Tab-separated table of C-alpha atoms in Angstrom:
chain	number	residue	atom	x	y	z
A	5	MET	CA	50.976	-10.315	-42.279
A	6	TYR	CA	48.147	-11.109	-40.038
A	7	VAL	CA	47.026	-9.127	-36.805
A	8	THR	CA	45.417	-11.057	-34.048
A	9	LEU	CA	42.990	-9.188	-31.956
A	10	PHE	CA	42.479	-10.280	-28.214
A	11	LEU	CA	39.264	-9.023	-26.658
A	12	THR	CA	39.187	-8.617	-22.932
A	13	PRO	CA	36.180	-10.035	-20.965
A	14	LEU	CA	34.651	-6.636	-20.601
A	15	GLN	CA	34.741	-6.116	-24.438
A	16	GLU	CA	33.295	-9.510	-25.077
A	17	GLU	CA	30.427	-9.236	-22.727
A	18	ALA	CA	29.047	-6.164	-20.918
A	19	ASP	CA	29.222	-6.397	-17.146
A	20	PRO	CA	25.799	-7.554	-15.734
A	21	SER	CA	25.986	-5.033	-12.940
A	22	LEU	CA	26.637	-2.169	-15.311
A	23	GLN	CA	23.593	-3.434	-17.514
A	24	ALA	CA	21.434	-3.518	-14.366
A	25	LEU	CA	22.609	-0.025	-13.560
A	26	GLU	CA	21.842	1.375	-16.974
A	27	SER	CA	18.442	-0.276	-16.824
A	28	ARG	CA	17.672	1.479	-13.492
A	29	GLN	CA	18.797	4.727	-14.748
A	30	GLU	CA	16.583	4.441	-17.742
A	31	GLU	CA	13.479	3.525	-15.508
A	32	ILE	CA	14.346	6.528	-13.278
A	33	LEU	CA	14.427	8.664	-16.301
A	34	LYS	CA	11.306	7.656	-17.601
A	35	ARG	CA	9.601	8.218	-14.263
A	36	LEU	CA	11.148	11.642	-14.186
A	37	TYR	CA	9.611	12.278	-17.488
A	38	GLU	CA	6.229	11.112	-16.622
A	39	LEU	CA	6.266	13.380	-13.530
A	40	LYS	CA	7.433	16.413	-15.603
A	41	SER	CA	4.468	15.720	-17.896
A	42	ALA	CA	2.144	15.746	-14.901
A	43	VAL	CA	3.712	18.993	-13.375
A	44	ASP	CA	3.296	20.666	-16.772
A	45	GLY	CA	-0.210	19.726	-16.925
A	46	LEU	CA	-0.902	21.039	-13.522
A	47	SER	CA	1.007	24.312	-14.080
A	48	LYS	CA	-1.103	25.005	-17.219
A	49	MET	CA	-4.278	24.467	-14.933
A	50	ILE	CA	-2.880	26.959	-12.446
A	51	GLN	CA	-1.845	29.668	-15.243
A	52	THR	CA	-5.430	29.375	-16.644
A	53	PRO	CA	-7.874	29.475	-13.605
A	54	ASP	CA	-10.898	28.863	-15.913
A	55	ALA	CA	-9.517	25.635	-17.311
A	56	ASP	CA	-11.179	22.455	-15.912
A	57	PHE	CA	-8.532	19.920	-15.569
A	58	ASP	CA	-10.125	16.501	-15.542
A	59	VAL	CA	-7.596	13.537	-15.044
A	60	THR	CA	-10.441	10.875	-15.231
A	61	ASN	CA	-9.154	9.790	-18.735
A	62	ILE	CA	-5.581	9.889	-17.671
A	63	ILE	CA	-6.425	7.428	-14.740
A	64	GLN	CA	-8.607	5.124	-16.773
A	65	SER	CA	-5.736	4.729	-19.479
A	66	ASP	CA	-3.324	3.728	-16.715
A	67	GLU	CA	-2.001	0.469	-17.584
A	68	CYS	CA	-2.454	-1.290	-14.245
A	69	SER	CA	-3.609	-4.828	-13.796
A	70	LEU	CA	-6.247	-6.075	-11.348
A	71	LEU	CA	-5.041	-7.778	-8.113
A	72	THR	CA	-4.472	-11.377	-9.026
A	73	THR	CA	-4.316	-14.364	-6.726
A	74	ASN	CA	-0.806	-15.136	-7.853
A	75	GLY	CA	0.877	-12.444	-6.057
A	76	ALA	CA	4.242	-10.678	-7.047
A	77	ASP	CA	7.710	-11.737	-6.725
A	78	LEU	CA	8.483	-10.883	-3.069
A	79	ASP	CA	12.179	-11.694	-3.533
A	80	LEU	CA	12.322	-9.050	-6.342
A	81	MET	CA	10.551	-6.513	-4.313
A	82	LEU	CA	11.992	-7.076	-0.903
A	83	GLY	CA	15.394	-8.780	-1.589
A	84	LYS	CA	16.484	-12.253	-1.288
A	85	ASP	CA	17.131	-13.482	2.459
A	86	TYR	CA	18.802	-16.692	1.373
A	87	GLY	CA	16.002	-18.927	2.862
A	88	ALA	CA	15.034	-16.711	5.914
A	89	LEU	CA	11.436	-15.889	6.115
A	90	LYS	CA	10.732	-12.270	5.254
A	91	ASP	CA	8.970	-10.855	8.423
A	92	ILE	CA	6.852	-7.716	8.722
A	93	VAL	CA	6.586	-6.462	12.394
A	94	ILE	CA	4.073	-3.870	13.290
A	95	ASN	CA	3.518	-1.995	16.787
A	96	ALA	CA	0.162	-0.463	17.175
A	97	ASN	CA	-1.758	0.908	20.068
A	98	PRO	CA	-4.954	-1.035	20.871
A	99	SER	CA	-6.847	2.213	21.871
A	100	LEU	CA	-6.759	3.091	18.093
A	101	PRO	CA	-6.354	-0.024	16.007
A	102	PRO	CA	-5.087	0.707	12.542
A	103	LEU	CA	-7.975	-1.065	10.702
A	104	SER	CA	-6.508	-0.506	7.251
A	105	LEU	CA	-3.490	-2.634	8.156
A	106	LEU	CA	-5.777	-5.378	9.179
A	107	VAL	CA	-7.623	-5.071	5.776
A	108	LEU	CA	-4.368	-5.271	4.023
A	109	HIS	CA	-3.368	-8.360	6.148
A	110	SER	CA	-6.410	-10.062	4.877
A	111	LEU	CA	-5.780	-9.069	1.211
A	112	LEU	CA	-2.126	-10.244	1.609
A	113	CYS	CA	-3.365	-13.665	2.942
A	114	GLU	CA	-5.396	-14.045	-0.525
A	115	HIS	CA	-2.185	-13.634	-2.504
A	116	TYR	CA	0.576	-15.270	-0.201
A	117	LYS	CA	1.137	-17.791	2.399
A	118	ILE	CA	1.365	-15.576	5.456
A	119	LEU	CA	2.513	-16.674	8.897
A	120	SER	CA	0.371	-14.427	11.083
A	121	ALA	CA	0.930	-13.852	14.974
A	122	VAL	CA	-0.463	-11.361	17.423
A	123	HIS	CA	1.492	-10.412	20.756
A	124	THR	CA	0.943	-7.983	23.501
A	125	HIS	CA	3.728	-5.734	24.823
A	126	SER	CA	4.350	-5.333	28.540
A	127	SER	CA	3.667	-1.579	28.096
A	128	VAL	CA	-0.131	-2.546	27.512
A	129	LYS	CA	-2.057	-3.667	30.543
A	130	SER	CA	-4.915	-5.266	28.678
A	131	VAL	CA	-6.079	-5.738	25.047
A	132	PRO	CA	-9.890	-6.518	24.024
A	133	GLU	CA	-10.139	-10.177	23.085
A	134	ASN	CA	-11.574	-9.315	19.552
A	135	LEU	CA	-8.085	-7.557	18.825
A	136	LEU	CA	-6.093	-10.387	20.151
A	137	LYS	CA	-8.085	-12.381	17.534
A	138	CYS	CA	-7.873	-9.889	14.797
A	139	PHE	CA	-6.151	-12.064	12.315
A	140	GLY	CA	-8.862	-14.775	13.056
A	141	GLU	CA	-8.502	-18.291	14.379
A	142	GLN	CA	-4.924	-19.565	13.315
A	143	THR	CA	-5.040	-23.071	11.894
A	144	LYS	CA	-2.311	-25.488	12.512
A	145	LYS	CA	0.920	-23.886	11.478
A	146	GLN	CA	3.272	-25.438	8.707
A	147	PRO	CA	7.042	-25.431	8.983
A	148	ARG	CA	8.290	-21.939	8.799
A	149	HIS	CA	10.058	-22.201	5.704
A	150	GLU	CA	6.914	-22.972	3.754
A	151	TYR	CA	5.658	-19.565	4.217
A	152	GLN	CA	6.245	-16.689	1.940
A	153	LEU	CA	5.828	-13.792	4.414
A	154	GLY	CA	5.785	-13.255	8.254
A	155	PHE	CA	3.403	-10.712	9.555
A	156	THR	CA	3.489	-9.997	13.275
A	157	LEU	CA	1.254	-7.471	14.961
A	158	ILE	CA	2.364	-6.247	18.518
A	159	TRP	CA	-0.019	-4.396	20.601
A	160	LYS	CA	1.978	-1.726	22.390
A	161	ASP	CA	1.790	1.776	23.876
A	162	VAL	CA	3.052	3.785	20.887
A	163	PRO	CA	1.700	7.362	19.684
A	164	LYS	CA	1.371	6.048	16.103
A	165	PRO	CA	1.819	2.715	14.289
A	166	GLN	CA	5.325	1.565	13.464
A	167	MET	CA	6.672	-1.074	11.133
A	168	LYS	CA	9.932	-2.744	10.455
A	169	PHE	CA	10.648	-5.167	7.792
A	170	SER	CA	14.336	-5.786	8.311
A	171	ILE	CA	14.589	-5.787	12.130
A	172	GLN	CA	18.408	-5.456	12.292
A	173	THR	CA	19.074	-2.672	9.762
A	174	MET	CA	15.931	-0.840	9.093
A	175	CYS	CA	14.602	2.437	10.723
A	176	PRO	CA	10.762	2.133	11.495
A	177	ILE	CA	8.210	3.498	9.152
A	178	GLU	CA	5.780	5.484	11.054
A	179	GLY	CA	2.132	6.269	10.455
A	180	GLU	CA	-0.752	4.194	9.381
A	181	GLY	CA	-0.887	5.801	5.798
A	182	ASN	CA	2.904	5.120	5.012
A	183	ILE	CA	2.632	1.454	6.428
A	184	ALA	CA	-0.466	1.003	4.257
A	185	ARG	CA	1.350	2.265	1.240
A	186	PHE	CA	4.254	-0.188	1.817
A	187	LEU	CA	1.933	-3.106	2.376
A	188	PHE	CA	-0.199	-2.447	-0.778
A	189	SER	CA	2.988	-2.121	-2.752
A	190	LEU	CA	3.641	-5.850	-2.070
A	191	PHE	CA	0.761	-6.559	-4.766
A	192	GLY	CA	3.142	-5.362	-7.388
A	193	GLN	CA	0.742	-2.838	-8.850
A	194	LYS	CA	2.381	-0.219	-11.226
A	195	TYR	CA	0.756	3.217	-11.706
A	196	ASN	CA	1.591	6.191	-13.824
A	197	ALA	CA	2.793	9.421	-12.320
A	198	VAL	CA	-0.817	11.134	-11.995
A	199	THR	CA	-2.445	8.012	-10.619
A	200	SER	CA	0.193	7.668	-8.026
A	201	THR	CA	-0.109	11.118	-6.951
A	202	LEU	CA	-3.804	11.048	-6.652
A	203	ILE	CA	-3.585	7.896	-4.661
A	204	ASP	CA	-1.190	9.431	-2.199
A	205	SER	CA	-3.059	12.460	-1.900
A	206	TRP	CA	-6.366	10.613	-1.001
A	207	VAL	CA	-4.401	8.531	1.667
A	208	ASP	CA	-3.056	11.664	3.149
A	209	THR	CA	-6.377	13.240	3.134
A	210	ALA	CA	-8.175	10.384	4.883
A	211	ILE	CA	-5.569	10.252	7.591
A	212	PHE	CA	-4.926	13.970	8.300
A	213	GLN	CA	-8.344	15.513	7.472
A	214	LEU	CA	-10.995	12.789	7.472
A	215	LYS	CA	-9.598	10.909	10.480
A	216	GLU	CA	-7.798	13.717	12.472
A	217	GLY	CA	-9.396	16.876	10.979
A	218	SER	CA	-12.050	19.164	12.280
A	219	SER	CA	-15.710	18.537	11.502
A	220	LYS	CA	-15.425	21.239	8.905
A	221	GLU	CA	-12.560	19.463	7.097
A	222	LYS	CA	-14.373	16.107	7.464
A	223	GLY	CA	-17.478	17.599	5.690
A	224	ALA	CA	-15.328	19.054	2.927
A	225	VAL	CA	-13.497	15.557	2.481
A	226	LEU	CA	-16.868	13.872	2.240
A	227	ARG	CA	-18.002	16.378	-0.437
A	228	SER	CA	-14.751	15.827	-2.544
A	229	MET	CA	-15.202	11.910	-2.117
A	230	ASN	CA	-18.781	12.232	-3.375
A	231	ALA	CA	-17.680	14.175	-6.456
A	232	ALA	CA	-14.841	11.743	-7.362
A	233	LEU	CA	-17.136	8.636	-6.856
A	234	GLY	CA	-19.590	10.321	-9.232
A	235	LYS	CA	-17.174	9.782	-12.071
A	236	THR	CA	-15.483	6.381	-11.106
A	237	SER	CA	-16.321	3.312	-9.057
A	238	TRP	CA	-13.299	3.855	-6.818
A	239	LEU	CA	-11.485	6.804	-5.448
A	240	VAL	CA	-9.032	6.512	-8.085
A	241	GLY	CA	-10.043	4.895	-11.225
A	242	ASN	CA	-12.121	1.707	-11.668
A	243	GLU	CA	-10.362	-0.501	-9.201
A	244	LEU	CA	-9.560	-0.751	-5.584
A	245	THR	CA	-6.549	0.986	-4.394
A	246	VAL	CA	-4.935	1.699	-1.082
A	247	ALA	CA	-6.685	5.071	-0.987
A	248	ASP	CA	-10.050	3.179	-0.792
A	249	ILE	CA	-8.890	1.063	1.957
A	250	VAL	CA	-7.496	3.894	4.222
A	251	ALA	CA	-10.475	6.114	3.472
A	252	TRP	CA	-13.018	3.406	4.179
A	253	CYS	CA	-11.379	2.622	7.617
A	254	ALA	CA	-11.180	6.379	8.404
A	255	LEU	CA	-14.776	6.629	7.819
A	256	GLN	CA	-15.574	3.755	10.215
A	257	GLN	CA	-13.393	5.031	13.011
A	258	THR	CA	-14.610	8.603	12.932
A	259	GLY	CA	-18.183	7.702	12.864
A	260	SER	CA	-18.729	9.776	9.760
A	261	ALA	CA	-20.110	6.743	7.791
A	262	ASN	CA	-23.897	7.297	8.404
A	263	ALA	CA	-23.624	10.992	7.193
A	264	ALA	CA	-21.949	10.326	4.105
A	265	PRO	CA	-23.553	11.406	0.955
A	266	ALA	CA	-25.050	8.961	-1.832
A	267	ASN	CA	-22.111	8.282	-3.893
A	268	VAL	CA	-19.890	7.586	-0.925
A	269	GLN	CA	-22.691	5.278	0.666
A	270	LYS	CA	-22.592	3.186	-2.519
A	271	TRP	CA	-18.888	3.065	-2.543
A	272	MET	CA	-18.714	1.896	1.144
A	273	LYS	CA	-21.217	-0.951	0.198
A	274	SER	CA	-18.749	-2.089	-2.640
A	275	CYS	CA	-15.895	-2.121	-0.048
A	276	GLU	CA	-18.097	-4.017	2.361
A	277	ASN	CA	-18.885	-6.757	-0.170
A	278	LEU	CA	-15.215	-7.675	-0.230
A	279	ALA	CA	-14.162	-10.253	2.303
A	280	PRO	CA	-11.274	-8.461	3.791
A	281	PHE	CA	-13.363	-5.429	4.738
A	282	SER	CA	-16.335	-7.516	6.032
A	283	SER	CA	-13.926	-9.420	8.429
A	284	VAL	CA	-12.694	-6.117	9.938
A	285	MET	CA	-16.354	-4.945	10.400
A	286	LYS	CA	-16.550	-7.614	12.930
A	287	LEU	CA	-14.075	-5.759	15.149
A	288	LEU	CA	-16.330	-2.657	15.028
A	289	LYS	CA	-19.382	-4.413	16.579
């Protein structure tokens, strides 16, 4: 006697959505284990005050690739819009222009085909000519569908920069540092937990202490930067990160650049040798 087995579709082949969910769970668990290891290391440093916890080797062993001219898969990172152009809209106050976002715009233009635009909101009476042309002279525009990303800057009377990516459904991202993190993520860089934490820490330090802090706080940050840049070429490791961009712009806007110590001065020159930084320097003249 023969018995015939009939397999259901679920038994024959796993549901793709379940596979995707399992992959995402595995990635989350992996990141949690990395964070746990980083926290364990920091807790040991706190429990043994005499220990000298140096993360330089951890940073340098991070498997992150240099920024390439190919760019990343925007559909994968931002979601597919079925032919609609992905459009980033930023509101910023012309009295304190977010220089780091202008540097990042230039960097993005090196990686993607960007449809750039600058507008003035009715809440602002006048905007300096150099800010109206902060994206440079726009060449003859191609059909909208040929661009990969839209980048619209609106000079508006707002207390801090605001960004929306999906205009219909997204709550605005506020703050220059947070927007800078989002824009830099579009390059597709991947960092380990320690490197990511240090980058975030430098971004916050640049915004809240170097840019908005007291003279005493600014002096302390410059000393910390000088020490870090004595070990590596950039603030975190041996390649440019969003931390360098935000910190360099904060130095420019606070007038602290001339008083910076030797390692910081050398690092600033390295930044200024890159085209996206030199283009923003023209706005400061």
